[in-house]
mmCIF file with all atom_site columns, C-alpha atoms and ligand atoms in Angstrom:
data_model
loop_
_atom_site.group_PDB
_atom_site.id
_atom_site.type_symbol
_atom_site.label_atom_id
_atom_site.label_alt_id
_atom_site.label_comp_id
_atom_site.label_asym_id
_atom_site.label_entity_id
_atom_site.label_seq_id
_atom_site.pdbx_PDB_ins_code
_atom_site.Cartn_x
_atom_site.Cartn_y
_atom_site.Cartn_z
_atom_site.occupancy
_atom_site.B_iso_or_equiv
_atom_site.pdbx_formal_charge
_atom_site.auth_seq_id
_atom_site.auth_comp_id
_atom_site.auth_asym_id
_atom_site.auth_atom_id
_atom_site.pdbx_PDB_model_num
ATOM   1   C  CA  . MET A 1 1   ? 78.154 8.308   113.828 1.00 0.00 ? 1   MET A CA  1
ATOM   2   C  CA  . LYS A 1 2   ? 78.195 8.950   117.526 1.00 0.00 ? 2   LYS A CA  1
ATOM   3   C  CA  . TYR A 1 3   ? 75.271 6.946   118.873 1.00 0.00 ? 3   TYR A CA  1
ATOM   4   C  CA  . THR A 1 4   ? 74.407 3.298   118.239 1.00 0.00 ? 4   THR A CA  1
ATOM   5   C  CA  . LEU A 1 5   ? 71.651 1.006   119.474 1.00 0.00 ? 5   LEU A CA  1
ATOM   6   C  CA  . PRO A 1 6   ? 72.608 -0.268  122.930 1.00 0.00 ? 6   PRO A CA  1
ATOM   7   C  CA  . PRO A 1 7   ? 72.720 -4.088  123.028 1.00 0.00 ? 7   PRO A CA  1
ATOM   8   C  CA  . LEU A 1 8   ? 69.398 -5.569  124.110 1.00 0.00 ? 8   LEU A CA  1
ATOM   9   C  CA  . PRO A 1 9   ? 70.225 -7.548  127.283 1.00 0.00 ? 9   PRO A CA  1
ATOM   10  C  CA  . TYR A 1 10  ? 67.755 -10.365 126.432 1.00 0.00 ? 10  TYR A CA  1
ATOM   11  C  CA  . SER A 1 11  ? 66.182 -12.055 123.414 1.00 0.00 ? 11  SER A CA  1
ATOM   12  C  CA  . TYR A 1 12  ? 63.133 -10.709 121.561 1.00 0.00 ? 12  TYR A CA  1
ATOM   13  C  CA  . ASP A 1 13  ? 60.950 -13.466 122.963 1.00 0.00 ? 13  ASP A CA  1
ATOM   14  C  CA  . ALA A 1 14  ? 62.179 -13.140 126.562 1.00 0.00 ? 14  ALA A CA  1
ATOM   15  C  CA  . LEU A 1 15  ? 59.156 -11.086 127.625 1.00 0.00 ? 15  LEU A CA  1
ATOM   16  C  CA  . GLU A 1 16  ? 56.545 -13.390 126.090 1.00 0.00 ? 16  GLU A CA  1
ATOM   17  C  CA  . PRO A 1 17  ? 53.618 -13.680 126.508 1.00 0.00 ? 17  PRO A CA  1
ATOM   18  C  CA  . HIS A 1 18  ? 53.315 -10.182 127.989 1.00 0.00 ? 18  HIS A CA  1
ATOM   19  C  CA  . ILE A 1 19  ? 55.334 -8.376  125.325 1.00 0.00 ? 19  ILE A CA  1
ATOM   20  C  CA  . ASP A 1 20  ? 55.480 -10.377 122.103 1.00 0.00 ? 20  ASP A CA  1
ATOM   21  C  CA  . ALA A 1 21  ? 58.683 -11.069 120.191 1.00 0.00 ? 21  ALA A CA  1
ATOM   22  C  CA  . ARG A 1 22  ? 57.554 -9.392  116.954 1.00 0.00 ? 22  ARG A CA  1
ATOM   23  C  CA  . THR A 1 23  ? 56.741 -6.143  118.758 1.00 0.00 ? 23  THR A CA  1
ATOM   24  C  CA  . MET A 1 24  ? 60.068 -6.256  120.593 1.00 0.00 ? 24  MET A CA  1
ATOM   25  C  CA  . GLU A 1 25  ? 61.991 -6.806  117.371 1.00 0.00 ? 25  GLU A CA  1
ATOM   26  C  CA  . ILE A 1 26  ? 60.292 -4.022  115.422 1.00 0.00 ? 26  ILE A CA  1
ATOM   27  C  CA  . HIS A 1 27  ? 60.300 -1.641  118.378 1.00 0.00 ? 27  HIS A CA  1
ATOM   28  C  CA  . TYR A 1 28  ? 64.020 -2.139  118.997 1.00 0.00 ? 28  TYR A CA  1
ATOM   29  C  CA  . THR A 1 29  ? 65.438 -2.578  115.478 1.00 0.00 ? 29  THR A CA  1
ATOM   30  C  CA  . LYS A 1 30  ? 63.176 -0.105  113.657 1.00 0.00 ? 30  LYS A CA  1
ATOM   31  C  CA  . HIS A 1 31  ? 61.727 2.487   116.017 1.00 0.00 ? 31  HIS A CA  1
ATOM   32  C  CA  . HIS A 1 32  ? 64.671 2.856   118.376 1.00 0.00 ? 32  HIS A CA  1
ATOM   33  C  CA  . GLN A 1 33  ? 67.140 2.680   115.479 1.00 0.00 ? 33  GLN A CA  1
ATOM   34  C  CA  . THR A 1 34  ? 65.330 5.567   113.788 1.00 0.00 ? 34  THR A CA  1
ATOM   35  C  CA  . TYR A 1 35  ? 65.708 7.765   116.879 1.00 0.00 ? 35  TYR A CA  1
ATOM   36  C  CA  . VAL A 1 36  ? 69.412 6.920   116.950 1.00 0.00 ? 36  VAL A CA  1
ATOM   37  C  CA  . ASP A 1 37  ? 69.862 7.680   113.224 1.00 0.00 ? 37  ASP A CA  1
ATOM   38  C  CA  . LYS A 1 38  ? 68.014 10.984  113.355 1.00 0.00 ? 38  LYS A CA  1
ATOM   39  C  CA  . LEU A 1 39  ? 69.832 12.031  116.522 1.00 0.00 ? 39  LEU A CA  1
ATOM   40  C  CA  . ASN A 1 40  ? 73.161 11.343  114.787 1.00 0.00 ? 40  ASN A CA  1
ATOM   41  C  CA  . ALA A 1 41  ? 72.016 13.295  111.722 1.00 0.00 ? 41  ALA A CA  1
ATOM   42  C  CA  . VAL A 1 42  ? 71.194 16.437  113.692 1.00 0.00 ? 42  VAL A CA  1
ATOM   43  C  CA  . LEU A 1 43  ? 74.339 16.230  115.827 1.00 0.00 ? 43  LEU A CA  1
ATOM   44  C  CA  . GLU A 1 44  ? 76.460 16.052  112.669 1.00 0.00 ? 44  GLU A CA  1
ATOM   45  C  CA  . LYS A 1 45  ? 75.348 19.619  112.024 1.00 0.00 ? 45  LYS A CA  1
ATOM   46  C  CA  . HIS A 1 46  ? 76.392 20.686  115.534 1.00 0.00 ? 46  HIS A CA  1
ATOM   47  C  CA  . PRO A 1 47  ? 79.765 19.110  116.361 1.00 0.00 ? 47  PRO A CA  1
ATOM   48  C  CA  . ALA A 1 48  ? 80.112 21.060  119.619 1.00 0.00 ? 48  ALA A CA  1
ATOM   49  C  CA  . LEU A 1 49  ? 76.859 19.587  120.920 1.00 0.00 ? 49  LEU A CA  1
ATOM   50  C  CA  . ALA A 1 50  ? 77.888 16.135  119.749 1.00 0.00 ? 50  ALA A CA  1
ATOM   51  C  CA  . GLU A 1 51  ? 80.808 16.340  122.168 1.00 0.00 ? 51  GLU A CA  1
ATOM   52  C  CA  . GLU A 1 52  ? 78.488 16.671  125.155 1.00 0.00 ? 52  GLU A CA  1
ATOM   53  C  CA  . LYS A 1 53  ? 76.761 13.915  127.069 1.00 0.00 ? 53  LYS A CA  1
ATOM   54  C  CA  . LEU A 1 54  ? 73.248 13.430  125.735 1.00 0.00 ? 54  LEU A CA  1
ATOM   55  C  CA  . GLU A 1 55  ? 71.816 13.600  129.272 1.00 0.00 ? 55  GLU A CA  1
ATOM   56  C  CA  . ASP A 1 56  ? 73.437 17.019  129.714 1.00 0.00 ? 56  ASP A CA  1
ATOM   57  C  CA  . LEU A 1 57  ? 72.045 18.242  126.389 1.00 0.00 ? 57  LEU A CA  1
ATOM   58  C  CA  . MET A 1 58  ? 68.537 17.291  127.481 1.00 0.00 ? 58  MET A CA  1
ATOM   59  C  CA  . LYS A 1 59  ? 68.949 19.005  130.864 1.00 0.00 ? 59  LYS A CA  1
ATOM   60  C  CA  . LYS A 1 60  ? 69.860 22.290  129.185 1.00 0.00 ? 60  LYS A CA  1
ATOM   61  C  CA  . TRP A 1 61  ? 67.678 21.812  126.113 1.00 0.00 ? 61  TRP A CA  1
ATOM   62  C  CA  . ASN A 1 62  ? 65.777 25.068  126.749 1.00 0.00 ? 62  ASN A CA  1
ATOM   63  C  CA  . GLU A 1 63  ? 68.986 27.071  126.500 1.00 0.00 ? 63  GLU A CA  1
ATOM   64  C  CA  . LEU A 1 64  ? 70.261 25.597  123.230 1.00 0.00 ? 64  LEU A CA  1
ATOM   65  C  CA  . THR A 1 65  ? 70.734 28.343  120.659 1.00 0.00 ? 65  THR A CA  1
ATOM   66  C  CA  . ILE A 1 66  ? 70.452 26.434  117.392 1.00 0.00 ? 66  ILE A CA  1
ATOM   67  C  CA  . PRO A 1 67  ? 67.743 26.553  114.699 1.00 0.00 ? 67  PRO A CA  1
ATOM   68  C  CA  . GLU A 1 68  ? 64.353 25.553  116.095 1.00 0.00 ? 68  GLU A CA  1
ATOM   69  C  CA  . ALA A 1 69  ? 63.995 22.504  113.802 1.00 0.00 ? 69  ALA A CA  1
ATOM   70  C  CA  . ASP A 1 70  ? 67.347 21.126  114.987 1.00 0.00 ? 70  ASP A CA  1
ATOM   71  C  CA  . LYS A 1 71  ? 66.445 21.843  118.576 1.00 0.00 ? 71  LYS A CA  1
ATOM   72  C  CA  . MET A 1 72  ? 63.200 19.904  118.166 1.00 0.00 ? 72  MET A CA  1
ATOM   73  C  CA  . ALA A 1 73  ? 65.112 17.055  116.518 1.00 0.00 ? 73  ALA A CA  1
ATOM   74  C  CA  . ILE A 1 74  ? 67.366 16.777  119.585 1.00 0.00 ? 74  ILE A CA  1
ATOM   75  C  CA  . ARG A 1 75  ? 64.330 16.875  121.870 1.00 0.00 ? 75  ARG A CA  1
ATOM   76  C  CA  . ASN A 1 76  ? 62.460 14.186  119.914 1.00 0.00 ? 76  ASN A CA  1
ATOM   77  C  CA  . HIS A 1 77  ? 65.260 11.843  118.887 1.00 0.00 ? 77  HIS A CA  1
ATOM   78  C  CA  . GLY A 1 78  ? 67.589 12.442  121.840 1.00 0.00 ? 78  GLY A CA  1
ATOM   79  C  CA  . GLY A 1 79  ? 64.617 11.900  124.128 1.00 0.00 ? 79  GLY A CA  1
ATOM   80  C  CA  . GLY A 1 80  ? 63.597 8.851   122.100 1.00 0.00 ? 80  GLY A CA  1
ATOM   81  C  CA  . HIS A 1 81  ? 67.061 7.329   122.389 1.00 0.00 ? 81  HIS A CA  1
ATOM   82  C  CA  . LEU A 1 82  ? 67.295 7.898   126.150 1.00 0.00 ? 82  LEU A CA  1
ATOM   83  C  CA  . ASN A 1 83  ? 63.726 6.788   126.896 1.00 0.00 ? 83  ASN A CA  1
ATOM   84  C  CA  . HIS A 1 84  ? 64.053 3.555   124.940 1.00 0.00 ? 84  HIS A CA  1
ATOM   85  C  CA  . SER A 1 85  ? 67.509 2.686   126.286 1.00 0.00 ? 85  SER A CA  1
ATOM   86  C  CA  . PHE A 1 86  ? 66.104 3.059   129.805 1.00 0.00 ? 86  PHE A CA  1
ATOM   87  C  CA  . PHE A 1 87  ? 62.946 1.104   128.946 1.00 0.00 ? 87  PHE A CA  1
ATOM   88  C  CA  . TRP A 1 88  ? 64.779 -1.992  127.589 1.00 0.00 ? 88  TRP A CA  1
ATOM   89  C  CA  . ASN A 1 89  ? 66.903 -2.170  130.694 1.00 0.00 ? 89  ASN A CA  1
ATOM   90  C  CA  . LEU A 1 90  ? 63.945 -1.848  133.038 1.00 0.00 ? 90  LEU A CA  1
ATOM   91  C  CA  . MET A 1 91  ? 62.347 -4.958  131.504 1.00 0.00 ? 91  MET A CA  1
ATOM   92  C  CA  . ASP A 1 92  ? 65.498 -7.105  131.734 1.00 0.00 ? 92  ASP A CA  1
ATOM   93  C  CA  . PRO A 1 93  ? 64.299 -10.443 133.184 1.00 0.00 ? 93  PRO A CA  1
ATOM   94  C  CA  . LYS A 1 94  ? 67.584 -10.647 135.119 1.00 0.00 ? 94  LYS A CA  1
ATOM   95  C  CA  . LYS A 1 95  ? 66.634 -7.576  137.150 1.00 0.00 ? 95  LYS A CA  1
ATOM   96  C  CA  . GLU A 1 96  ? 65.851 -8.203  140.794 1.00 0.00 ? 96  GLU A CA  1
ATOM   97  C  CA  . ILE A 1 97  ? 63.508 -6.460  143.157 1.00 0.00 ? 97  ILE A CA  1
ATOM   98  C  CA  . ASP A 1 98  ? 64.866 -3.152  144.475 1.00 0.00 ? 98  ASP A CA  1
ATOM   99  C  CA  . LEU A 1 99  ? 63.843 -3.269  148.121 1.00 0.00 ? 99  LEU A CA  1
ATOM   100 C  CA  . LYS A 1 100 ? 64.964 0.274   148.827 1.00 0.00 ? 100 LYS A CA  1
ATOM   101 C  CA  . LEU A 1 101 ? 62.866 1.620   145.965 1.00 0.00 ? 101 LEU A CA  1
ATOM   102 C  CA  . SER A 1 102 ? 59.888 -0.522  146.968 1.00 0.00 ? 102 SER A CA  1
ATOM   103 C  CA  . LYS A 1 103 ? 60.035 0.924   150.489 1.00 0.00 ? 103 LYS A CA  1
ATOM   104 C  CA  . GLU A 1 104 ? 60.250 4.466   149.129 1.00 0.00 ? 104 GLU A CA  1
ATOM   105 C  CA  . ILE A 1 105 ? 57.251 3.798   146.897 1.00 0.00 ? 105 ILE A CA  1
ATOM   106 C  CA  . GLN A 1 106 ? 55.296 2.453   149.870 1.00 0.00 ? 106 GLN A CA  1
ATOM   107 C  CA  . ALA A 1 107 ? 56.180 5.567   151.863 1.00 0.00 ? 107 ALA A CA  1
ATOM   108 C  CA  . SER A 1 108 ? 55.192 7.906   149.007 1.00 0.00 ? 108 SER A CA  1
ATOM   109 C  CA  . PHE A 1 109 ? 52.096 6.160   147.619 1.00 0.00 ? 109 PHE A CA  1
ATOM   110 C  CA  . SER A 1 110 ? 50.919 4.036   150.620 1.00 0.00 ? 110 SER A CA  1
ATOM   111 C  CA  . SER A 1 111 ? 51.597 0.702   148.862 1.00 0.00 ? 111 SER A CA  1
ATOM   112 C  CA  . VAL A 1 112 ? 53.207 -0.718  145.735 1.00 0.00 ? 112 VAL A CA  1
ATOM   113 C  CA  . ASP A 1 113 ? 49.754 -1.767  144.490 1.00 0.00 ? 113 ASP A CA  1
ATOM   114 C  CA  . GLU A 1 114 ? 48.381 1.724   145.015 1.00 0.00 ? 114 GLU A CA  1
ATOM   115 C  CA  . PHE A 1 115 ? 51.385 3.153   143.175 1.00 0.00 ? 115 PHE A CA  1
ATOM   116 C  CA  . LYS A 1 116 ? 50.832 0.770   140.242 1.00 0.00 ? 116 LYS A CA  1
ATOM   117 C  CA  . LYS A 1 117 ? 47.202 1.807   140.084 1.00 0.00 ? 117 LYS A CA  1
ATOM   118 C  CA  . LEU A 1 118 ? 48.041 5.524   140.052 1.00 0.00 ? 118 LEU A CA  1
ATOM   119 C  CA  . PHE A 1 119 ? 50.759 4.997   137.440 1.00 0.00 ? 119 PHE A CA  1
ATOM   120 C  CA  . SER A 1 120 ? 48.525 2.786   135.272 1.00 0.00 ? 120 SER A CA  1
ATOM   121 C  CA  . ASP A 1 121 ? 45.657 5.288   135.400 1.00 0.00 ? 121 ASP A CA  1
ATOM   122 C  CA  . LYS A 1 122 ? 48.004 8.087   134.376 1.00 0.00 ? 122 LYS A CA  1
ATOM   123 C  CA  . ALA A 1 123 ? 49.414 5.974   131.518 1.00 0.00 ? 123 ALA A CA  1
ATOM   124 C  CA  . ALA A 1 124 ? 45.940 4.981   130.324 1.00 0.00 ? 124 ALA A CA  1
ATOM   125 C  CA  . ALA A 1 125 ? 44.716 8.582   130.390 1.00 0.00 ? 125 ALA A CA  1
ATOM   126 C  CA  . LEU A 1 126 ? 47.555 9.975   128.250 1.00 0.00 ? 126 LEU A CA  1
ATOM   127 C  CA  . PHE A 1 127 ? 46.038 11.309  125.053 1.00 0.00 ? 127 PHE A CA  1
ATOM   128 C  CA  . GLY A 1 128 ? 47.980 10.354  121.920 1.00 0.00 ? 128 GLY A CA  1
ATOM   129 C  CA  . SER A 1 129 ? 51.601 9.216   122.016 1.00 0.00 ? 129 SER A CA  1
ATOM   130 C  CA  . GLY A 1 130 ? 53.911 9.557   124.966 1.00 0.00 ? 130 GLY A CA  1
ATOM   131 C  CA  . TRP A 1 131 ? 55.345 8.030   128.096 1.00 0.00 ? 131 TRP A CA  1
ATOM   132 C  CA  . CYS A 1 132 ? 54.350 7.670   131.723 1.00 0.00 ? 132 CYS A CA  1
ATOM   133 C  CA  . HIS A 1 133 ? 57.168 8.166   134.220 1.00 0.00 ? 133 HIS A CA  1
ATOM   134 C  CA  . LEU A 1 134 ? 57.943 7.715   137.858 1.00 0.00 ? 134 LEU A CA  1
ATOM   135 C  CA  . VAL A 1 135 ? 60.665 10.294  138.453 1.00 0.00 ? 135 VAL A CA  1
ATOM   136 C  CA  . ARG A 1 136 ? 62.776 11.650  141.239 1.00 0.00 ? 136 ARG A CA  1
ATOM   137 C  CA  . ASP A 1 137 ? 63.001 15.422  141.508 1.00 0.00 ? 137 ASP A CA  1
ATOM   138 C  CA  . ALA A 1 138 ? 66.094 17.360  142.609 1.00 0.00 ? 138 ALA A CA  1
ATOM   139 C  CA  . SER A 1 139 ? 65.137 16.923  146.277 1.00 0.00 ? 139 SER A CA  1
ATOM   140 C  CA  . GLY A 1 140 ? 64.677 13.158  145.832 1.00 0.00 ? 140 GLY A CA  1
ATOM   141 C  CA  . LYS A 1 141 ? 60.876 13.231  145.967 1.00 0.00 ? 141 LYS A CA  1
ATOM   142 C  CA  . LEU A 1 142 ? 59.079 10.629  143.799 1.00 0.00 ? 142 LEU A CA  1
ATOM   143 C  CA  . MET A 1 143 ? 56.428 11.826  141.341 1.00 0.00 ? 143 MET A CA  1
ATOM   144 C  CA  . ILE A 1 144 ? 54.284 10.246  138.607 1.00 0.00 ? 144 ILE A CA  1
ATOM   145 C  CA  . TYR A 1 145 ? 53.463 12.097  135.413 1.00 0.00 ? 145 TYR A CA  1
ATOM   146 C  CA  . SER A 1 146 ? 53.070 11.527  131.709 1.00 0.00 ? 146 SER A CA  1
ATOM   147 C  CA  . LEU A 1 147 ? 54.835 13.429  128.949 1.00 0.00 ? 147 LEU A CA  1
ATOM   148 C  CA  . PRO A 1 148 ? 53.898 13.705  125.263 1.00 0.00 ? 148 PRO A CA  1
ATOM   149 C  CA  . ASN A 1 149 ? 55.967 12.376  122.365 1.00 0.00 ? 149 ASN A CA  1
ATOM   150 C  CA  . GLN A 1 150 ? 59.533 11.519  123.430 1.00 0.00 ? 150 GLN A CA  1
ATOM   151 C  CA  . ASP A 1 151 ? 59.982 14.375  125.910 1.00 0.00 ? 151 ASP A CA  1
ATOM   152 C  CA  . SER A 1 152 ? 62.512 13.443  128.574 1.00 0.00 ? 152 SER A CA  1
ATOM   153 C  CA  . PRO A 1 153 ? 62.034 14.053  132.315 1.00 0.00 ? 153 PRO A CA  1
ATOM   154 C  CA  . LEU A 1 154 ? 65.654 15.254  132.241 1.00 0.00 ? 154 LEU A CA  1
ATOM   155 C  CA  . MET A 1 155 ? 64.397 18.438  130.542 1.00 0.00 ? 155 MET A CA  1
ATOM   156 C  CA  . SER A 1 156 ? 62.710 19.278  133.867 1.00 0.00 ? 156 SER A CA  1
ATOM   157 C  CA  . GLY A 1 157 ? 65.731 18.235  135.924 1.00 0.00 ? 157 GLY A CA  1
ATOM   158 C  CA  . HIS A 1 158 ? 64.058 14.967  136.965 1.00 0.00 ? 158 HIS A CA  1
ATOM   159 C  CA  . THR A 1 159 ? 65.609 11.501  136.945 1.00 0.00 ? 159 THR A CA  1
ATOM   160 C  CA  . PRO A 1 160 ? 63.495 8.650   135.502 1.00 0.00 ? 160 PRO A CA  1
ATOM   161 C  CA  . VAL A 1 161 ? 62.942 5.720   137.880 1.00 0.00 ? 161 VAL A CA  1
ATOM   162 C  CA  . ILE A 1 162 ? 60.253 3.728   136.032 1.00 0.00 ? 162 ILE A CA  1
ATOM   163 C  CA  . SER A 1 163 ? 59.156 4.621   132.482 1.00 0.00 ? 163 SER A CA  1
ATOM   164 C  CA  . LEU A 1 164 ? 56.442 3.121   130.306 1.00 0.00 ? 164 LEU A CA  1
ATOM   165 C  CA  . ASP A 1 165 ? 56.176 3.622   126.558 1.00 0.00 ? 165 ASP A CA  1
ATOM   166 C  CA  . VAL A 1 166 ? 52.511 4.091   125.647 1.00 0.00 ? 166 VAL A CA  1
ATOM   167 C  CA  . TRP A 1 167 ? 52.997 4.856   121.967 1.00 0.00 ? 167 TRP A CA  1
ATOM   168 C  CA  . GLU A 1 168 ? 50.808 2.500   119.942 1.00 0.00 ? 168 GLU A CA  1
ATOM   169 C  CA  . HIS A 1 169 ? 53.952 1.034   118.325 1.00 0.00 ? 169 HIS A CA  1
ATOM   170 C  CA  . ALA A 1 170 ? 54.773 -0.440  121.760 1.00 0.00 ? 170 ALA A CA  1
ATOM   171 C  CA  . TYR A 1 171 ? 51.657 -2.593  121.938 1.00 0.00 ? 171 TYR A CA  1
ATOM   172 C  CA  . TYR A 1 172 ? 49.394 -2.429  118.877 1.00 0.00 ? 172 TYR A CA  1
ATOM   173 C  CA  . LEU A 1 173 ? 50.370 -5.764  117.247 1.00 0.00 ? 173 LEU A CA  1
ATOM   174 C  CA  . LYS A 1 174 ? 49.313 -7.757  120.305 1.00 0.00 ? 174 LYS A CA  1
ATOM   175 C  CA  . TYR A 1 175 ? 46.877 -5.491  122.138 1.00 0.00 ? 175 TYR A CA  1
ATOM   176 C  CA  . GLN A 1 176 ? 45.447 -3.306  119.327 1.00 0.00 ? 176 GLN A CA  1
ATOM   177 C  CA  . ASN A 1 177 ? 43.417 -0.523  120.978 1.00 0.00 ? 177 ASN A CA  1
ATOM   178 C  CA  . LYS A 1 178 ? 43.433 -2.175  124.419 1.00 0.00 ? 178 LYS A CA  1
ATOM   179 C  CA  . ARG A 1 179 ? 46.056 -0.008  126.064 1.00 0.00 ? 179 ARG A CA  1
ATOM   180 C  CA  . ALA A 1 180 ? 44.864 -0.901  129.565 1.00 0.00 ? 180 ALA A CA  1
ATOM   181 C  CA  . ASP A 1 181 ? 45.541 -4.610  128.888 1.00 0.00 ? 181 ASP A CA  1
ATOM   182 C  CA  . TYR A 1 182 ? 49.066 -3.775  127.706 1.00 0.00 ? 182 TYR A CA  1
ATOM   183 C  CA  . ILE A 1 183 ? 49.718 -1.725  130.834 1.00 0.00 ? 183 ILE A CA  1
ATOM   184 C  CA  . GLU A 1 184 ? 48.465 -4.509  133.089 1.00 0.00 ? 184 GLU A CA  1
ATOM   185 C  CA  . ALA A 1 185 ? 50.646 -7.077  131.288 1.00 0.00 ? 185 ALA A CA  1
ATOM   186 C  CA  . TRP A 1 186 ? 53.652 -4.761  131.368 1.00 0.00 ? 186 TRP A CA  1
ATOM   187 C  CA  . TRP A 1 187 ? 53.799 -4.814  135.165 1.00 0.00 ? 187 TRP A CA  1
ATOM   188 C  CA  . LYS A 1 188 ? 54.563 -8.537  134.902 1.00 0.00 ? 188 LYS A CA  1
ATOM   189 C  CA  . VAL A 1 189 ? 57.852 -7.776  133.142 1.00 0.00 ? 189 VAL A CA  1
ATOM   190 C  CA  . VAL A 1 190 ? 58.911 -5.008  135.523 1.00 0.00 ? 190 VAL A CA  1
ATOM   191 C  CA  . LYS A 1 191 ? 60.464 -6.908  138.409 1.00 0.00 ? 191 LYS A CA  1
ATOM   192 C  CA  . ILE A 1 192 ? 62.176 -4.136  140.345 1.00 0.00 ? 192 ILE A CA  1
ATOM   193 C  CA  . ILE A 1 193 ? 59.236 -3.381  142.659 1.00 0.00 ? 193 ILE A CA  1
HETATM 194 MN MN1 . MN  B 2 .   ? 58.705 3.271   121.579 1.00 0.00 ? 201 MN  B MN1 1
#
């Protein structure tokens, strides 16, 4: 078993009232654990790939020459593991504002508030399950886009900077169908900008 759940750097109730403890617990111990388990299961069939860094596997995902179902399993569960690991860290209450990033965001999107609005609109508009990302491309340029399912920005050679899970499992217990309310509350737990 190669991959394990990364330790959560705060308690389940640390993000209350914005993200409730029950959602955090289920999201982390059930949903994320399932991505980890299924990623390990597919990599057991491909020991050579298991030797590689997961980030590198995602970057060259298109070129993998393994059965299509296994390839999709790496895309879905490898992406799920990376996305969630990044997401937990981003919401760590111990995180401090990143002034350099804030300045870059102001330069790219005119203001942090304008950026949050663009990002929130993109996240709200995503049809079905997926993630909204602020990414950096190979030249360092910042971009906002959403991706379906657990697709990783790494597959396009982009580095995630801020990522929001908009699968219903991330918010349904507290916010039900009110995704916009979840998104608005989520900004209160992202302290880096
Ligand atoms: Mn999730």
